């Protein structure tokens, strides 16, 4: 898997399945969540934003952790593919963080009465968005791709410090934001009718991430290896 | 029929907030995928011209 030609061939087999599974999970999860799940007794129907907001926020943070892991592999073992993965994942992570911020803001208007507050959870998520932007900017500013990979790897490892701050922000500070919807230590406080479609949406979002990452990564592999014979054999014939 | 559509769109009055979020998600994900497809086409063109 660490070899670019091997990854390229393997990914062409797995990518259509990722796309199909993502569409199935997202269609069922969103249809169930938006149209079938019961209305919340306090918030009414606006709570249904949760089916886009929560998976996006989870993805925004998970992708950053994935990137930090790739960064660590790149710094320690200098695996070529890990640098490519890091570069390919950054715009997707930034997109999901943007979706979480925008949908959270839209949800805030009818429930809190304001589009934005400088609340700990919101501010730390905004910082995560800026770290993603900084990673993409840093990568673009260095011409040598090996040096760019190393610089971005180090920044992603250092930037990982924001994740526990986001996660714990609702416990450490007094915030308007509700506590975490997903916790590993306790059972969900939501009704199963609301929770089950959310689980499907989270799986669907992870699959969409895997699909988009594979698309971006294949492009990155072709771009970096375009002078190699195996790439020419695929595209020139 | 029209009443059903209105119920679906406006829900309890906040439906537009919900549908805006859905549309924004679909837009951002589609842009990510379309950009990747466009980049692949450009790369193939570049490789063939080498």
mmCIF file of C-alpha atoms in Angstrom:
data_model
loop_
_atom_site.group_PDB
_atom_site.id
_atom_site.type_symbol
_atom_site.label_atom_id
_atom_site.label_comp_id
_atom_site.label_asym_id
_atom_site.label_seq_id
_atom_site.Cartn_x
_atom_site.Cartn_y
_atom_site.Cartn_z
ATOM 1 C CA UNK A 1 0.000 0.000 0.000
ATOM 2 C CA UNK A 2 2.958 2.332 0.566
ATOM 3 C CA UNK A 3 3.898 2.022 -3.087
ATOM 4 C CA UNK A 4 2.143 4.594 -5.363
ATOM 5 C CA UNK A 5 1.547 2.196 -8.337
ATOM 6 C CA UNK A 6 0.144 -0.467 -6.018
ATOM 7 C CA UNK A 7 -2.125 2.084 -4.330
ATOM 8 C CA UNK A 8 -3.336 3.397 -7.703
ATOM 9 C CA UNK A 9 -4.348 -0.070 -8.928
ATOM 10 C CA UNK A 10 -5.911 -1.097 -5.618
ATOM 11 C CA UNK A 11 -7.868 2.177 -5.287
ATOM 12 C CA UNK A 12 -9.476 1.836 -8.726
ATOM 13 C CA UNK A 13 -11.128 -1.360 -7.477
ATOM 14 C CA UNK A 14 -12.289 -0.028 -4.109
ATOM 15 C CA UNK A 15 -13.384 3.504 -5.125
ATOM 16 C CA UNK A 16 -16.715 2.654 -6.834
ATOM 17 C CA UNK A 17 -17.748 0.622 -3.751
ATOM 18 C CA UNK A 18 -16.934 3.520 -1.462
ATOM 19 C CA UNK A 19 -19.087 5.832 -3.610
ATOM 20 C CA UNK A 20 -22.034 3.413 -3.751
ATOM 21 C CA UNK A 21 -21.920 2.682 -0.002
ATOM 22 C CA UNK A 22 -21.666 6.419 0.813
ATOM 23 C CA UNK A 23 -24.759 7.179 -1.295
ATOM 24 C CA UNK A 24 -26.718 4.298 0.311
ATOM 25 C CA UNK A 25 -25.833 5.235 3.910
ATOM 26 C CA UNK A 26 -26.360 8.975 3.351
ATOM 27 C CA UNK A 27 -29.661 8.519 1.508
ATOM 28 C CA UNK A 28 -31.120 6.265 4.206
ATOM 29 C CA UNK A 29 -29.672 8.288 7.107
ATOM 30 C CA UNK A 30 -30.756 11.689 5.792
ATOM 31 C CA UNK A 31 -34.195 10.501 4.615
ATOM 32 C CA UNK A 32 -34.807 8.895 8.016
ATOM 33 C CA UNK A 33 -33.431 11.865 9.943
ATOM 34 C CA UNK A 34 -35.091 14.642 7.959
ATOM 35 C CA UNK A 35 -38.467 13.086 7.192
ATOM 36 C CA UNK A 36 -39.209 10.161 9.520
ATOM 37 C CA UNK A 37 -37.485 10.815 12.893
ATOM 38 C CA UNK A 38 -39.808 12.360 15.516
ATOM 39 C CA UNK A 39 -39.859 16.106 16.159
ATOM 40 C CA UNK A 40 -37.910 17.271 19.221
ATOM 41 C CA UNK A 41 -40.265 18.440 21.992
ATOM 42 C CA UNK A 42 -38.060 21.463 22.868
ATOM 43 C CA UNK A 43 -36.492 22.601 19.575
ATOM 44 C CA UNK A 44 -39.103 21.418 17.098
ATOM 45 C CA UNK A 45 -37.976 20.425 13.604
ATOM 46 C CA UNK A 46 -34.900 22.667 13.540
ATOM 47 C CA UNK A 47 -32.995 20.009 15.545
ATOM 48 C CA UNK A 48 -32.816 18.032 12.236
ATOM 49 C CA UNK A 49 -29.795 20.213 11.307
ATOM 50 C CA UNK A 50 -28.012 17.817 13.681
ATOM 51 C CA UNK A 51 -27.952 15.158 10.921
ATOM 52 C CA UNK A 52 -25.555 17.332 8.918
ATOM 53 C CA UNK A 53 -23.912 19.380 11.673
ATOM 54 C CA UNK A 54 -22.777 16.596 14.050
ATOM 55 C CA UNK A 55 -21.234 14.261 11.401
ATOM 56 C CA UNK A 56 -19.447 17.267 9.804
ATOM 57 C CA UNK A 57 -18.006 18.356 13.150
ATOM 58 C CA UNK A 58 -16.900 14.776 13.932
ATOM 59 C CA UNK A 59 -15.299 14.500 10.475
ATOM 60 C CA UNK A 60 -13.566 17.891 10.777
ATOM 61 C CA UNK A 61 -11.803 16.667 13.927
ATOM 62 C CA UNK A 62 -11.254 13.056 12.807
ATOM 63 C CA UNK A 63 -9.628 14.156 9.555
ATOM 64 C CA UNK A 64 -7.220 16.351 11.498
ATOM 65 C CA UNK A 65 -6.265 13.377 13.713
ATOM 66 C CA UNK A 66 -5.819 11.263 10.565
ATOM 67 C CA UNK A 67 -3.575 13.982 9.106
ATOM 68 C CA UNK A 68 -1.489 14.171 12.292
ATOM 69 C CA UNK A 69 -1.027 10.360 12.107
ATOM 70 C CA UNK A 70 0.073 10.700 8.451
ATOM 71 C CA UNK A 71 2.389 13.540 9.515
ATOM 72 C CA UNK A 72 3.964 11.348 12.195
ATOM 73 C CA UNK A 73 4.492 8.501 9.689
ATOM 74 C CA UNK A 74 6.009 11.006 7.252
ATOM 75 C CA UNK A 75 8.405 12.449 9.836
ATOM 76 C CA UNK A 76 9.474 9.088 11.319
ATOM 77 C CA UNK A 77 9.475 6.684 8.331
ATOM 78 C CA UNK A 78 9.410 9.188 5.440
ATOM 79 C CA UNK A 79 6.781 7.116 3.628
ATOM 80 C CA UNK A 80 6.031 8.878 0.347
ATOM 81 C CA UNK A 81 2.319 8.066 0.371
ATOM 82 C CA UNK A 82 1.778 9.573 3.850
ATOM 83 C CA UNK A 83 2.788 13.043 2.605
ATOM 84 C CA UNK A 84 0.406 12.671 -0.325
ATOM 85 C CA UNK A 85 -2.407 11.566 2.015
ATOM 86 C CA UNK A 86 -1.826 14.580 4.244
ATOM 87 C CA UNK A 87 -2.039 16.980 1.318
ATOM 88 C CA UNK A 88 -5.126 15.248 -0.103
ATOM 89 C CA UNK A 89 -7.015 15.175 3.205
ATOM 90 C CA UNK A 90 -6.509 18.852 4.151
ATOM 91 C CA UNK A 91 -9.088 20.443 1.775
ATOM 92 C CA UNK A 92 -11.673 17.793 2.704
ATOM 93 C CA UNK A 93 -11.138 18.394 6.423
ATOM 94 C CA UNK A 94 -11.394 22.131 5.862
ATOM 95 C CA UNK A 95 -14.656 21.639 3.913
ATOM 96 C CA UNK A 96 -16.247 19.541 6.676
ATOM 97 C CA UNK A 97 -15.156 22.061 9.328
ATOM 98 C CA UNK A 98 -16.711 24.829 7.211
ATOM 99 C CA UNK A 99 -19.968 22.821 6.949
ATOM 100 C CA UNK A 100 -19.942 22.348 10.754
ATOM 101 C CA UNK A 101 -19.397 26.092 11.309
ATOM 102 C CA UNK A 102 -22.038 27.232 8.807
ATOM 103 C CA UNK A 103 -24.697 24.704 9.851
ATOM 104 C CA UNK A 104 -23.971 25.448 13.525
ATOM 105 C CA UNK A 105 -24.426 29.137 12.842
ATOM 106 C CA UNK A 106 -27.725 28.510 11.004
ATOM 107 C CA UNK A 107 -28.873 26.294 13.892
ATOM 108 C CA UNK A 108 -27.890 29.015 16.380
ATOM 109 C CA UNK A 109 -30.201 31.647 14.899
ATOM 110 C CA UNK A 110 -33.566 29.988 15.736
ATOM 111 C CA UNK A 111 -32.366 28.353 18.986
ATOM 112 C CA UNK A 112 -29.968 30.895 20.558
ATOM 113 C CA UNK A 113 -31.289 33.967 18.728
ATOM 114 C CA UNK A 114 -27.915 34.777 17.161
ATOM 115 C CA UNK A 115 -25.824 33.572 14.220
ATOM 116 C CA UNK A 116 -22.555 33.582 16.190
ATOM 117 C CA UNK A 117 -21.221 33.880 19.751
ATOM 118 C CA UNK A 118 -17.580 33.784 20.815
ATOM 119 C CA UNK A 119 -18.318 30.609 22.726
ATOM 120 C CA UNK A 120 -15.447 28.173 23.552
ATOM 121 C CA UNK A 121 -16.706 25.374 21.240
ATOM 122 C CA UNK A 122 -17.395 27.702 18.316
ATOM 123 C CA UNK A 123 -14.144 29.638 18.685
ATOM 124 C CA UNK A 124 -11.985 26.496 18.994
ATOM 125 C CA UNK A 125 -13.677 25.029 15.882
ATOM 126 C CA UNK A 126 -12.998 28.298 14.031
ATOM 127 C CA UNK A 127 -9.326 27.968 15.073
ATOM 128 C CA UNK A 128 -9.325 24.416 13.628
ATOM 129 C CA UNK A 129 -10.643 25.864 10.344
ATOM 130 C CA UNK A 130 -7.788 28.411 10.317
ATOM 131 C CA UNK A 131 -5.227 25.663 11.048
ATOM 132 C CA UNK A 132 -6.520 23.755 7.995
ATOM 133 C CA UNK A 133 -6.185 26.958 5.942
ATOM 134 C CA UNK A 134 -2.643 27.457 7.293
ATOM 135 C CA UNK A 135 -1.699 23.861 6.341
ATOM 136 C CA UNK A 136 -2.954 24.336 2.775
ATOM 137 C CA UNK A 137 -1.254 27.756 2.526
ATOM 138 C CA UNK A 138 2.038 26.393 3.896
ATOM 139 C CA UNK A 139 1.988 23.518 1.423
ATOM 140 C CA UNK A 140 1.389 25.873 -1.514
ATOM 141 C CA UNK A 141 4.185 28.210 -0.435
ATOM 142 C CA UNK A 142 6.967 25.568 -0.657
ATOM 143 C CA UNK A 143 8.027 24.404 -4.128
ATOM 144 C CA UNK A 144 9.989 21.323 -3.055
ATOM 145 C CA UNK A 145 7.287 18.702 -2.347
ATOM 146 C CA UNK A 146 9.441 16.669 0.085
ATOM 147 C CA UNK A 147 10.169 19.785 2.159
ATOM 148 C CA UNK A 148 6.509 20.839 1.923
ATOM 149 C CA UNK A 149 5.432 17.380 3.173
ATOM 150 C CA UNK A 150 7.754 17.640 6.166
ATOM 151 C CA UNK A 151 6.685 21.200 7.058
ATOM 152 C CA UNK A 152 2.986 20.328 6.820
ATOM 153 C CA UNK A 153 3.589 17.103 8.801
ATOM 154 C CA UNK A 154 5.164 19.041 11.660
ATOM 155 C CA UNK A 155 2.388 21.663 11.653
ATOM 156 C CA UNK A 156 -0.296 18.957 11.675
ATOM 157 C CA UNK A 157 1.351 17.206 14.651
ATOM 158 C CA UNK A 158 1.644 20.503 16.575
ATOM 159 C CA UNK A 159 -1.874 21.559 15.556
ATOM 160 C CA UNK A 160 -3.288 18.341 17.023
ATOM 161 C CA UNK A 161 -3.335 20.161 20.398
ATOM 162 C CA UNK A 162 -6.563 21.898 19.300
ATOM 163 C CA UNK A 163 -8.552 18.620 19.187
ATOM 164 C CA UNK A 164 -8.753 17.961 22.972
ATOM 165 C CA UNK A 165 -9.508 21.663 23.453
ATOM 166 C CA UNK A 166 -12.513 21.410 21.070
ATOM 167 C CA UNK A 167 -13.633 18.124 22.634
ATOM 168 C CA UNK A 168 -13.399 19.368 26.230
ATOM 169 C CA UNK A 169 -14.468 22.995 25.575
ATOM 170 C CA UNK A 170 -18.053 22.252 26.667
ATOM 171 C CA UNK A 171 -16.789 20.836 29.989
ATOM 172 C CA UNK A 172 -13.958 23.293 30.743
ATOM 173 C CA UNK A 173 -15.875 26.509 30.059
ATOM 174 C CA UNK A 174 -19.440 27.772 30.506
ATOM 175 C CA UNK A 175 -20.811 27.562 26.976
ATOM 176 C CA UNK A 176 -24.070 27.963 25.090
ATOM 177 C CA UNK A 177 -23.194 24.852 23.095
ATOM 178 C CA UNK A 178 -24.767 21.596 24.255
ATOM 179 C CA UNK A 179 -22.524 18.748 25.577
ATOM 180 C CA UNK A 180 -21.131 16.166 23.120
ATOM 181 C CA UNK A 181 -23.736 14.052 21.313
ATOM 182 C CA UNK A 182 -21.343 11.088 20.990
ATOM 183 C CA UNK A 183 -19.356 9.840 23.979
ATOM 184 C CA UNK A 184 -17.545 6.545 24.333
ATOM 185 C CA UNK A 185 -18.178 6.279 28.073
ATOM 186 C CA UNK A 186 -21.950 6.792 28.350
ATOM 187 C CA UNK A 187 -25.090 5.764 26.494
ATOM 188 C CA UNK A 188 -26.715 8.393 24.242
ATOM 189 C CA UNK A 189 -29.167 10.816 25.835
ATOM 190 C CA UNK A 190 -31.249 10.901 22.626
ATOM 191 C CA UNK A 191 -34.140 8.628 21.744
ATOM 192 C CA UNK A 192 -33.103 5.643 19.529
ATOM 193 C CA UNK A 193 -35.481 6.976 16.815
ATOM 194 C CA UNK A 194 -33.271 10.060 16.563
ATOM 195 C CA UNK A 195 -29.946 8.379 17.317
ATOM 196 C CA UNK A 196 -30.061 5.548 14.759
ATOM 197 C CA UNK A 197 -30.334 7.809 11.663
ATOM 198 C CA UNK A 198 -27.520 9.926 13.129
ATOM 199 C CA UNK A 199 -25.297 6.841 13.291
ATOM 200 C CA UNK A 200 -26.081 6.065 9.631
ATOM 201 C CA UNK A 201 -25.247 9.668 8.675
ATOM 202 C CA UNK A 202 -21.919 9.501 10.543
ATOM 203 C CA UNK A 203 -20.988 6.277 8.694
ATOM 204 C CA UNK A 204 -22.116 7.870 5.388
ATOM 205 C CA UNK A 205 -19.984 10.957 6.046
ATOM 206 C CA UNK A 206 -16.922 8.772 6.776
ATOM 207 C CA UNK A 207 -17.539 6.921 3.499
ATOM 208 C CA UNK A 208 -17.859 10.215 1.579
ATOM 209 C CA UNK A 209 -14.549 11.270 3.144
ATOM 210 C CA UNK A 210 -12.906 7.980 2.116
ATOM 211 C CA UNK A 211 -14.251 8.376 -1.433
ATOM 212 C CA UNK A 212 -13.120 12.010 -1.825
ATOM 213 C CA UNK A 213 -9.755 11.259 -0.211
ATOM 214 C CA UNK A 214 -9.181 8.409 -2.673
ATOM 215 C CA UNK A 215 -10.080 10.716 -5.597
ATOM 216 C CA UNK A 216 -7.667 13.438 -4.388
ATOM 217 C CA UNK A 217 -4.949 10.942 -3.518
ATOM 218 C CA UNK A 218 -5.069 9.308 -6.949
ATOM 219 C CA UNK A 219 -4.596 12.771 -8.509
ATOM 220 C CA UNK A 220 -1.684 13.501 -6.197
ATOM 221 C CA UNK A 221 -0.062 10.146 -7.052
ATOM 222 C CA UNK A 222 -0.410 10.820 -10.798
ATOM 223 C CA UNK A 223 0.907 14.377 -10.382
ATOM 224 C CA UNK A 224 4.033 13.353 -8.480
ATOM 225 C CA UNK A 225 4.774 10.236 -10.517
ATOM 226 C CA UNK A 226 3.896 11.621 -13.958
ATOM 227 C CA UNK A 227 7.403 11.105 -15.329
ATOM 228 C CA UNK A 228 7.399 7.435 -14.246
ATOM 229 C CA UNK A 229 6.770 4.654 -16.756
ATOM 230 C CA UNK A 230 3.811 3.098 -14.939
ATOM 231 C CA UNK A 231 1.848 6.384 -15.193
ATOM 232 C CA UNK A 232 2.664 6.757 -18.889
ATOM 233 C CA UNK A 233 1.601 3.164 -19.506
ATOM 234 C CA UNK A 234 -1.823 3.863 -18.005
ATOM 235 C CA UNK A 235 -2.544 7.230 -19.677
ATOM 236 C CA UNK A 236 -0.531 7.462 -22.877
ATOM 237 C CA UNK A 237 -1.641 4.182 -24.492
ATOM 238 C CA UNK B 1 -50.401 17.759 -2.633
ATOM 239 C CA UNK B 2 -49.341 21.410 -2.282
ATOM 240 C CA UNK B 3 -50.062 21.274 1.434
ATOM 241 C CA UNK B 4 -47.817 18.204 1.768
ATOM 242 C CA UNK B 5 -45.052 20.025 -0.101
ATOM 243 C CA UNK B 6 -45.422 23.068 2.173
ATOM 244 C CA UNK B 7 -45.284 20.832 5.265
ATOM 245 C CA UNK B 8 -42.138 19.196 3.928
ATOM 246 C CA UNK B 9 -40.489 22.508 3.067
ATOM 247 C CA UNK B 10 -41.441 24.648 6.049
ATOM 248 C CA UNK B 11 -41.848 21.836 8.641
ATOM 249 C CA UNK B 12 -42.857 23.643 11.871
ATOM 250 C CA UNK B 13 -41.764 27.021 10.464
ATOM 251 C CA UNK B 14 -37.989 26.431 10.634
ATOM 252 C CA UNK B 15 -37.768 24.044 7.679
ATOM 253 C CA UNK B 16 -35.851 26.502 5.526
ATOM 254 C CA UNK B 17 -32.969 26.498 8.038
ATOM 255 C CA UNK B 18 -32.830 22.681 7.797
ATOM 256 C CA UNK B 19 -32.977 22.584 3.978
ATOM 257 C CA UNK B 20 -30.375 25.339 3.683
ATOM 258 C CA UNK B 21 -27.949 23.213 5.747
ATOM 259 C CA UNK B 22 -28.660 20.169 3.583
ATOM 260 C CA UNK B 23 -28.124 22.182 0.384
ATOM 261 C CA UNK B 24 -24.895 23.680 1.739
ATOM 262 C CA UNK B 25 -23.567 20.202 2.586
ATOM 263 C CA UNK B 26 -24.453 18.847 -0.875
ATOM 264 C CA UNK B 27 -22.870 21.922 -2.542
ATOM 265 C CA UNK B 28 -19.565 21.686 -0.631
ATOM 266 C CA UNK B 29 -19.216 17.905 -1.127
ATOM 267 C CA UNK B 30 -20.102 18.220 -4.846
ATOM 268 C CA UNK B 31 -17.531 20.992 -5.315
ATOM 269 C CA UNK B 32 -14.860 18.797 -3.701
ATOM 270 C CA UNK B 33 -15.686 15.890 -6.037
ATOM 271 C CA UNK B 34 -16.009 18.059 -9.172
ATOM 272 C CA UNK B 35 -12.699 19.794 -8.440
ATOM 273 C CA UNK B 36 -10.964 16.399 -8.119
ATOM 274 C CA UNK B 37 -12.490 15.213 -11.441
ATOM 275 C CA UNK B 38 -11.435 18.459 -13.182
ATOM 276 C CA UNK B 39 -7.897 18.145 -11.809
ATOM 277 C CA UNK B 40 -7.644 14.567 -13.052
ATOM 278 C CA UNK B 41 -8.645 15.652 -16.577
ATOM 279 C CA UNK B 42 -5.986 18.393 -16.518
ATOM 280 C CA UNK B 43 -3.350 15.922 -15.319
ATOM 281 C CA UNK B 44 -4.195 13.395 -18.037
ATOM 282 C CA UNK B 45 -3.947 16.151 -20.659
ATOM 283 C CA UNK B 46 -0.557 17.208 -19.235
ATOM 284 C CA UNK B 47 0.799 13.635 -19.189
ATOM 285 C CA UNK B 48 -0.316 13.024 -22.797
ATOM 286 C CA UNK B 49 1.361 16.236 -23.936
ATOM 287 C CA UNK B 50 4.739 15.277 -22.366
#
